[in-house]
Each structure stands twice: as C-alpha cells, then as structure tokens.
C-alpha cells in the first residue's frame, strides 16, 4: 500500500511531506513524493531526438532532485514522476498516477487561498477533489507540525446524510493495513439548533441515532468513541468540528465532500472549506457519489 505526496517543487508544497510520513507510518504504507511533468514544457531544456526522450531526461533529473529533498528532510520516500499527457491538467496527471499506483491516498499542500481566490484562479487541490477516486489528504496553511508518536487519532465527521458515509469507505481503504493499536477514531455528529425546529432533546436523540448508524459502517478493529456536539454560540458547524479536534488532540479530520466546483462553494458555503481554511491538522476528504 502506498501514499503519494504531491509537490510542484516549491517549499510550500513540501510542507505536506512530514504529514504524509506520519500518516504512512500509522497506516503501514510506503511513501512516495510525486511531481507532475509536462513533456512539452518541462522537457524543453533537455535536448533529445524526440519530445518523449527529452521528457525522460527531465524526469531523471527531477527524480534525483526529489530524492535529494527527501534526504534533506530525513524522509523515507520514493521519488516519482507523473507524466502529463497532451490535454491533461496537472490534477488529471496526479489522479491518473494515483490510480496506476493503486494509491491509498493522495496528500497535497494547499496554499491557504480563501474561497474567492479559489473561485477566480482555480486550484489543483480543488480540481483533484472534484474527480478523485481515492481519499485526498489536504494540508492547509495553518497546519502545525505533526506529532512524532502515539496512535494516529482521526476525527471523522458526519452530517447524518447517506452521502457523508463516503468518508468511511475512504478510511477503510486507507486503514486496511493499519495495526489496531496504531489508529484511533472519534465519530462526530454536530447538532445545529434551528428556529422553529424540534426541541433540542428530540433533535439530539435523532443525531445520536444517526451516529449509531454511522458507527455500524465504520472500521471496527480500532479504538472508537462517538460524540454529539452542539455548535458553539455564534459559531458554525465548521467551528464546532475544529473545537472538538483541538479538545480531543486529533491528528487529522476526515469528512466527505460532494466535489462541487469552487464557485459553487463560494456561493453556497461549505463546511469542508471552512474546516480546511482554519484546521491545524490535515483534512482527509473522500468524495461522495454525485
């Protein structure tokens, strides 16, 4: 089993590497550092008889550079190149490579851009989320350095909908080789009171039933707790999730995403975007069916 950490060669993108290393160790996976190469552009400086031959020369040079970066950071990871075919975006090349490698997850560093910038300029991470068949681990701008030891604690969120269970399918894939003592899970259902809605006691009881159903679909060999948490005053669902993550000392937050476009998120809002914008830990996202 393998985790892929994507980089564009910039220092910011490499901030995801230690988080990938920590997660790989916890789930019993090998680690690779992968960069997307455009043969027509990136191979231009390497003279050869064909574009493909030039691309292979560039790829050899990039692999050496990636290997050197891993050594500098004392990270045991294999350097890999994802070739960008004609008509592909970088996100397409990364996803195609992840599928070929049968990756358990793709780890990316986001650049901390807010929703408006995502909507106007686009983002590799957002593009990946729209189509990914594998879990995506996003390391935001506020992510702190990962802990070096102890069980990997994942806070798994649900909104009670069938679509939110997609995160459990993604986690089963990611955790299939993990030792039971190496991972612990907290399943969270946030309760948001509504004006004119049922009494709190009735709504919370419904949330608890939804959480029991959610738990039945969760991986069973790991230490597991369940929690219903009302939103904090003047806060939203994303604030409640982040508060629980801090309280419980989570190493990551896991949630399902519907994979909508960035502009849709800008116009309608998104709990996932709110969590990612302020999370101090990686956010594991699994795409639900459309």
CSV table of C-alpha atoms in Angstrom, one decimal:
chain,number,residue,atom,x,y,z
A,1,UNK,CA,0.0,0.0,0.0
A,2,UNK,CA,1.3,3.5,-0.9
A,3,UNK,CA,0.6,7.1,-0.1
A,4,UNK,CA,1.5,9.7,-2.7
A,5,UNK,CA,2.6,13.2,-1.6
A,6,UNK,CA,2.3,15.7,-4.5
A,7,UNK,CA,4.7,18.5,-4.9
A,8,UNK,CA,5.4,21.2,-7.5
A,9,UNK,CA,8.9,21.6,-6.2
A,10,UNK,CA,8.1,24.7,-4.1
A,11,UNK,CA,8.9,24.9,-0.3
A,12,UNK,CA,5.2,25.4,0.4
A,13,UNK,CA,4.1,22.1,-1.3
A,14,UNK,CA,6.8,20.2,0.6
A,15,UNK,CA,5.1,21.1,3.9
A,16,UNK,CA,2.8,18.2,3.3
A,17,UNK,CA,5.7,15.7,3.3
A,18,UNK,CA,6.1,15.3,7.1
A,19,UNK,CA,2.3,14.8,7.4
A,20,UNK,CA,2.4,12.2,4.7
A,21,UNK,CA,5.3,10.5,6.6
A,22,UNK,CA,3.4,10.4,9.9
A,23,UNK,CA,0.2,9.1,8.2
A,24,UNK,CA,2.1,6.4,6.2
A,25,UNK,CA,3.8,5.2,9.4
A,26,UNK,CA,0.5,4.9,11.2
A,27,UNK,CA,-1.3,3.0,8.4
A,28,UNK,CA,1.6,0.8,7.4
A,29,UNK,CA,2.1,2.3,4.0
A,30,UNK,CA,5.1,3.1,1.8
A,31,UNK,CA,5.5,6.8,0.8
A,32,UNK,CA,6.3,8.5,-2.5
A,33,UNK,CA,7.0,12.1,-3.4
A,34,UNK,CA,5.5,12.7,-6.8
A,35,UNK,CA,5.7,15.7,-9.3
A,36,UNK,CA,3.7,16.2,-12.5
A,37,UNK,CA,5.9,16.7,-15.6
A,38,UNK,CA,4.7,18.3,-18.8
A,39,UNK,CA,6.9,16.8,-21.6
A,40,UNK,CA,6.3,19.7,-24.0
A,41,UNK,CA,7.2,22.3,-21.4
A,42,UNK,CA,9.4,20.8,-18.8
A,43,UNK,CA,11.4,18.7,-21.2
A,44,UNK,CA,12.3,21.6,-23.5
A,45,UNK,CA,15.7,22.3,-21.8
A,46,UNK,CA,16.8,18.7,-22.3
A,47,UNK,CA,17.8,18.2,-25.9
A,48,UNK,CA,17.0,14.9,-27.5
A,49,UNK,CA,15.7,13.4,-30.7
A,50,UNK,CA,12.1,13.3,-29.6
A,51,UNK,CA,9.9,15.1,-27.1
A,52,UNK,CA,9.5,11.8,-25.2
A,53,UNK,CA,13.2,11.3,-24.9
A,54,UNK,CA,13.6,14.9,-23.7
A,55,UNK,CA,10.9,14.2,-21.1
A,56,UNK,CA,12.7,11.1,-19.9
A,57,UNK,CA,15.8,13.2,-19.4
A,58,UNK,CA,13.9,15.8,-17.4
A,59,UNK,CA,12.2,13.1,-15.4
A,60,UNK,CA,15.6,11.5,-14.5
A,61,UNK,CA,16.8,14.9,-13.3
A,62,UNK,CA,13.6,15.6,-11.3
A,63,UNK,CA,13.8,12.2,-9.6
A,64,UNK,CA,17.3,13.0,-8.4
A,65,UNK,CA,16.1,16.4,-7.1
A,66,UNK,CA,13.1,14.8,-5.3
A,67,UNK,CA,15.4,12.1,-3.8
A,68,UNK,CA,17.7,14.9,-2.5
A,69,UNK,CA,14.8,16.8,-1.0
A,70,UNK,CA,13.7,13.7,0.9
A,71,UNK,CA,17.2,13.1,2.2
A,72,UNK,CA,17.5,16.7,3.3
A,73,UNK,CA,14.2,16.3,5.3
A,74,UNK,CA,15.1,12.8,6.6
A,75,UNK,CA,12.0,11.4,5.0
A,76,UNK,CA,12.0,7.9,3.5
A,77,UNK,CA,10.1,8.4,0.3
A,78,UNK,CA,10.5,7.2,-3.3
A,79,UNK,CA,10.7,9.9,-6.0
A,80,UNK,CA,8.1,9.5,-8.7
A,81,UNK,CA,7.1,11.4,-11.9
A,82,UNK,CA,3.5,11.7,-13.1
A,83,UNK,CA,3.6,12.4,-16.8
A,84,UNK,CA,1.1,15.0,-18.1
A,85,UNK,CA,-0.2,13.8,-21.4
A,86,UNK,CA,-1.5,16.2,-24.0
A,87,UNK,CA,-4.8,17.9,-23.0
A,88,UNK,CA,-4.3,16.9,-19.3
A,89,UNK,CA,-4.3,19.3,-16.4
A,90,UNK,CA,-1.9,18.8,-13.5
A,91,UNK,CA,-4.7,17.4,-11.4
A,92,UNK,CA,-5.5,14.8,-14.2
A,93,UNK,CA,-1.9,13.7,-14.3
A,94,UNK,CA,-1.7,13.3,-10.5
A,95,UNK,CA,-5.0,11.3,-10.3
A,96,UNK,CA,-4.0,9.1,-13.3
A,97,UNK,CA,-0.7,8.3,-11.5
A,98,UNK,CA,-2.5,7.6,-8.2
A,99,UNK,CA,-4.8,5.1,-10.0
A,100,UNK,CA,-1.9,3.4,-11.7
A,101,UNK,CA,0.0,3.1,-8.4
A,102,UNK,CA,-3.2,2.0,-6.6
A,103,UNK,CA,-2.5,4.6,-4.0
A,104,UNK,CA,-4.4,4.5,-0.7
A,105,UNK,CA,-4.4,8.3,-0.6
A,106,UNK,CA,-3.1,11.4,-2.3
A,107,UNK,CA,-1.5,14.1,0.0
A,108,UNK,CA,-1.4,17.7,-1.1
A,109,UNK,CA,-0.5,21.0,0.5
A,110,UNK,CA,-2.9,23.8,-0.2
A,111,UNK,CA,-1.7,27.4,-0.4
A,112,UNK,CA,-4.1,28.8,2.1
A,113,UNK,CA,-6.0,30.7,-0.5
A,114,UNK,CA,-9.5,31.7,0.5
A,115,UNK,CA,-12.7,30.8,-1.4
A,116,UNK,CA,-12.7,33.9,-3.7
A,117,UNK,CA,-9.2,33.2,-4.9
A,118,UNK,CA,-10.1,29.5,-5.5
A,119,UNK,CA,-13.2,30.6,-7.5
A,120,UNK,CA,-11.3,33.0,-9.7
A,121,UNK,CA,-8.0,31.3,-10.2
A,122,UNK,CA,-8.7,27.7,-9.7
A,123,UNK,CA,-6.6,25.2,-7.6
A,124,UNK,CA,-5.0,21.8,-8.2
A,125,UNK,CA,-6.4,20.7,-4.9
A,126,UNK,CA,-9.9,21.8,-5.7
A,127,UNK,CA,-9.7,20.2,-9.2
A,128,UNK,CA,-8.5,16.9,-7.7
A,129,UNK,CA,-11.4,16.9,-5.2
A,130,UNK,CA,-13.9,17.2,-8.0
A,131,UNK,CA,-12.9,13.9,-9.6
A,132,UNK,CA,-10.8,11.8,-7.2
A,133,UNK,CA,-11.4,8.1,-6.8
A,134,UNK,CA,-9.1,7.9,-3.8
A,135,UNK,CA,-9.0,9.8,-0.4
A,136,UNK,CA,-7.3,13.2,-0.6
A,137,UNK,CA,-5.3,14.5,2.4
A,138,UNK,CA,-5.1,18.3,2.4
A,139,UNK,CA,-2.6,20.1,4.5
A,140,UNK,CA,-3.7,23.7,4.9
A,141,UNK,CA,-1.6,26.8,5.6
A,142,UNK,CA,-2.4,26.7,9.4
A,143,UNK,CA,-1.3,23.0,9.8
A,144,UNK,CA,1.1,22.5,12.7
A,145,UNK,CA,4.0,20.1,12.7
A,146,UNK,CA,2.7,16.5,13.2
A,147,UNK,CA,3.2,14.6,16.4
A,148,UNK,CA,6.0,12.1,16.2
A,149,UNK,CA,4.5,9.3,18.1
A,150,UNK,CA,1.3,7.8,19.6
A,151,UNK,CA,-1.8,6.4,17.8
A,152,UNK,CA,-2.9,8.4,14.8
A,153,UNK,CA,-6.2,10.0,16.0
A,154,UNK,CA,-8.7,10.7,13.3
A,155,UNK,CA,-11.9,12.8,13.9
A,156,UNK,CA,-14.5,11.5,11.5
A,157,UNK,CA,-17.5,13.8,10.8
A,158,UNK,CA,-21.0,13.1,9.6
A,159,UNK,CA,-23.9,15.3,8.9
A,160,UNK,CA,-26.3,12.4,9.1
A,161,UNK,CA,-26.8,12.1,5.3
A,162,UNK,CA,-26.1,8.9,3.4
A,163,UNK,CA,-23.5,10.8,1.3
A,164,UNK,CA,-21.4,11.6,4.4
A,165,UNK,CA,-20.8,7.8,4.8
A,166,UNK,CA,-18.4,8.1,1.8
A,167,UNK,CA,-15.7,9.1,4.2
A,168,UNK,CA,-15.9,5.7,5.9
A,169,UNK,CA,-15.3,3.9,2.6
A,170,UNK,CA,-12.3,6.1,2.0
A,171,UNK,CA,-11.0,5.4,5.5
A,172,UNK,CA,-11.4,1.6,5.1
A,173,UNK,CA,-9.2,1.8,2.0
A,174,UNK,CA,-6.6,4.0,3.8
A,175,UNK,CA,-6.6,1.9,7.0
A,176,UNK,CA,-6.7,-1.6,5.6
A,177,UNK,CA,-3.1,-2.4,6.6
A,178,UNK,CA,-3.1,-0.3,9.9
A,179,UNK,CA,-2.4,-2.1,13.1
A,180,UNK,CA,-5.3,-1.8,15.6
A,181,UNK,CA,-3.1,-0.1,18.2
A,182,UNK,CA,-1.8,2.5,15.7
A,183,UNK,CA,-5.0,4.3,15.0
A,184,UNK,CA,-8.0,5.6,17.0
A,185,UNK,CA,-11.2,7.1,15.7
A,186,UNK,CA,-13.7,9.7,17.1
A,187,UNK,CA,-17.0,9.8,15.2
A,188,UNK,CA,-18.6,13.3,15.4
A,189,UNK,CA,-22.1,14.5,14.7
A,190,UNK,CA,-22.6,18.2,15.1
A,191,UNK,CA,-26.0,19.4,16.2
A,192,UNK,CA,-27.1,22.8,14.9
A,193,UNK,CA,-30.3,24.1,16.6
A,194,UNK,CA,-32.8,25.7,14.2
A,195,UNK,CA,-35.5,28.2,14.7
A,196,UNK,CA,-38.9,26.5,14.6
A,197,UNK,CA,-37.3,23.1,14.6
A,198,UNK,CA,-37.9,20.2,17.1
A,199,UNK,CA,-37.0,20.6,20.7
A,200,UNK,CA,-33.3,20.1,21.5
A,201,UNK,CA,-33.9,16.8,23.2
A,202,UNK,CA,-35.7,15.4,20.1
A,203,UNK,CA,-33.1,16.7,17.7
A,204,UNK,CA,-30.2,15.4,19.7
A,205,UNK,CA,-31.8,12.0,20.0
A,206,UNK,CA,-32.1,11.9,16.2
A,207,UNK,CA,-28.4,12.8,15.9
A,208,UNK,CA,-27.5,10.0,18.3
A,209,UNK,CA,-29.5,7.5,16.2
A,210,UNK,CA,-27.7,8.8,13.0
A,211,UNK,CA,-24.4,8.4,14.7
A,212,UNK,CA,-25.1,4.8,15.7
A,213,UNK,CA,-26.0,4.0,12.1
A,214,UNK,CA,-22.7,5.7,11.0
A,215,UNK,CA,-20.7,3.7,13.6
A,216,UNK,CA,-22.0,0.4,12.2
A,217,UNK,CA,-20.4,1.3,8.9
A,218,UNK,CA,-17.0,2.3,10.5
A,219,UNK,CA,-13.8,0.2,10.6
A,220,UNK,CA,-14.3,-2.0,13.7
A,221,UNK,CA,-10.8,-3.0,14.8
A,222,UNK,CA,-9.7,0.4,16.1
A,223,UNK,CA,-10.4,2.2,19.4
A,224,UNK,CA,-13.5,4.2,18.7
A,225,UNK,CA,-15.7,6.8,20.5
A,226,UNK,CA,-18.8,8.7,19.4
A,227,UNK,CA,-19.8,12.2,20.2
A,228,UNK,CA,-22.7,14.6,19.5
A,229,UNK,CA,-21.7,18.2,19.9
A,230,UNK,CA,-24.0,21.3,19.6
A,231,UNK,CA,-22.5,24.2,17.7
A,232,UNK,CA,-20.8,26.9,19.8
A,233,UNK,CA,-22.6,30.2,20.3
A,234,UNK,CA,-22.1,32.5,17.2
A,235,UNK,CA,-20.2,29.6,15.5
A,236,UNK,CA,-21.0,27.2,12.8
A,237,UNK,CA,-20.6,23.5,12.1
A,238,UNK,CA,-17.0,24.0,11.0
A,239,UNK,CA,-16.1,25.9,14.2
A,240,UNK,CA,-17.6,23.0,16.3
A,241,UNK,CA,-15.6,20.4,14.3
A,242,UNK,CA,-12.4,22.4,14.8
A,243,UNK,CA,-13.0,22.8,18.5
A,244,UNK,CA,-13.6,19.1,19.0
A,245,UNK,CA,-10.4,18.4,17.0
A,246,UNK,CA,-8.4,20.6,19.4
A,247,UNK,CA,-10.1,19.2,22.5
A,248,UNK,CA,-9.5,15.6,21.5
A,249,UNK,CA,-6.0,16.1,20.2
A,250,UNK,CA,-6.9,14.8,16.7
A,251,UNK,CA,-4.1,14.2,14.2
A,252,UNK,CA,-6.5,14.6,11.3
A,253,UNK,CA,-10.1,15.5,10.5
A,254,UNK,CA,-11.9,13.2,8.0
A,255,UNK,CA,-15.0,14.2,6.1
A,256,UNK,CA,-16.9,13.6,2.9
A,257,UNK,CA,-17.0,16.2,0.1
A,258,UNK,CA,-19.6,16.4,-2.7
A,259,UNK,CA,-16.8,17.6,-5.1
A,260,UNK,CA,-18.7,20.6,-6.3
A,261,UNK,CA,-16.9,23.4,-8.2
A,262,UNK,CA,-15.1,26.1,-6.3
A,263,UNK,CA,-17.6,28.7,-7.5
A,264,UNK,CA,-20.4,26.6,-6.0
A,265,UNK,CA,-18.6,26.6,-2.7
A,266,UNK,CA,-18.2,30.4,-2.8
A,267,UNK,CA,-21.9,31.0,-3.5
A,268,UNK,CA,-23.4,28.5,-1.1
A,269,UNK,CA,-20.7,28.0,1.6
A,270,UNK,CA,-19.1,24.7,2.6
A,271,UNK,CA,-18.3,23.2,5.9
A,272,UNK,CA,-15.3,21.4,4.3
A,273,UNK,CA,-13.9,24.7,3.1
A,274,UNK,CA,-14.4,26.3,6.5
A,275,UNK,CA,-12.6,23.4,8.2
A,276,UNK,CA,-9.7,23.4,5.7
A,277,UNK,CA,-9.3,27.2,6.0
A,278,UNK,CA,-8.5,27.1,9.7
A,279,UNK,CA,-7.5,23.5,10.5
A,280,UNK,CA,-4.2,23.0,12.3
A,281,UNK,CA,-4.2,19.3,11.3
A,282,UNK,CA,-4.6,17.7,7.8
A,283,UNK,CA,-8.1,17.2,6.5
A,284,UNK,CA,-8.8,13.8,4.9
A,285,UNK,CA,-11.6,14.1,2.3
A,286,UNK,CA,-13.4,11.3,0.4
A,287,UNK,CA,-15.7,12.2,-2.5
A,288,UNK,CA,-19.3,11.1,-2.3
A,289,UNK,CA,-21.2,9.9,-5.3
A,290,UNK,CA,-22.8,12.7,-7.3
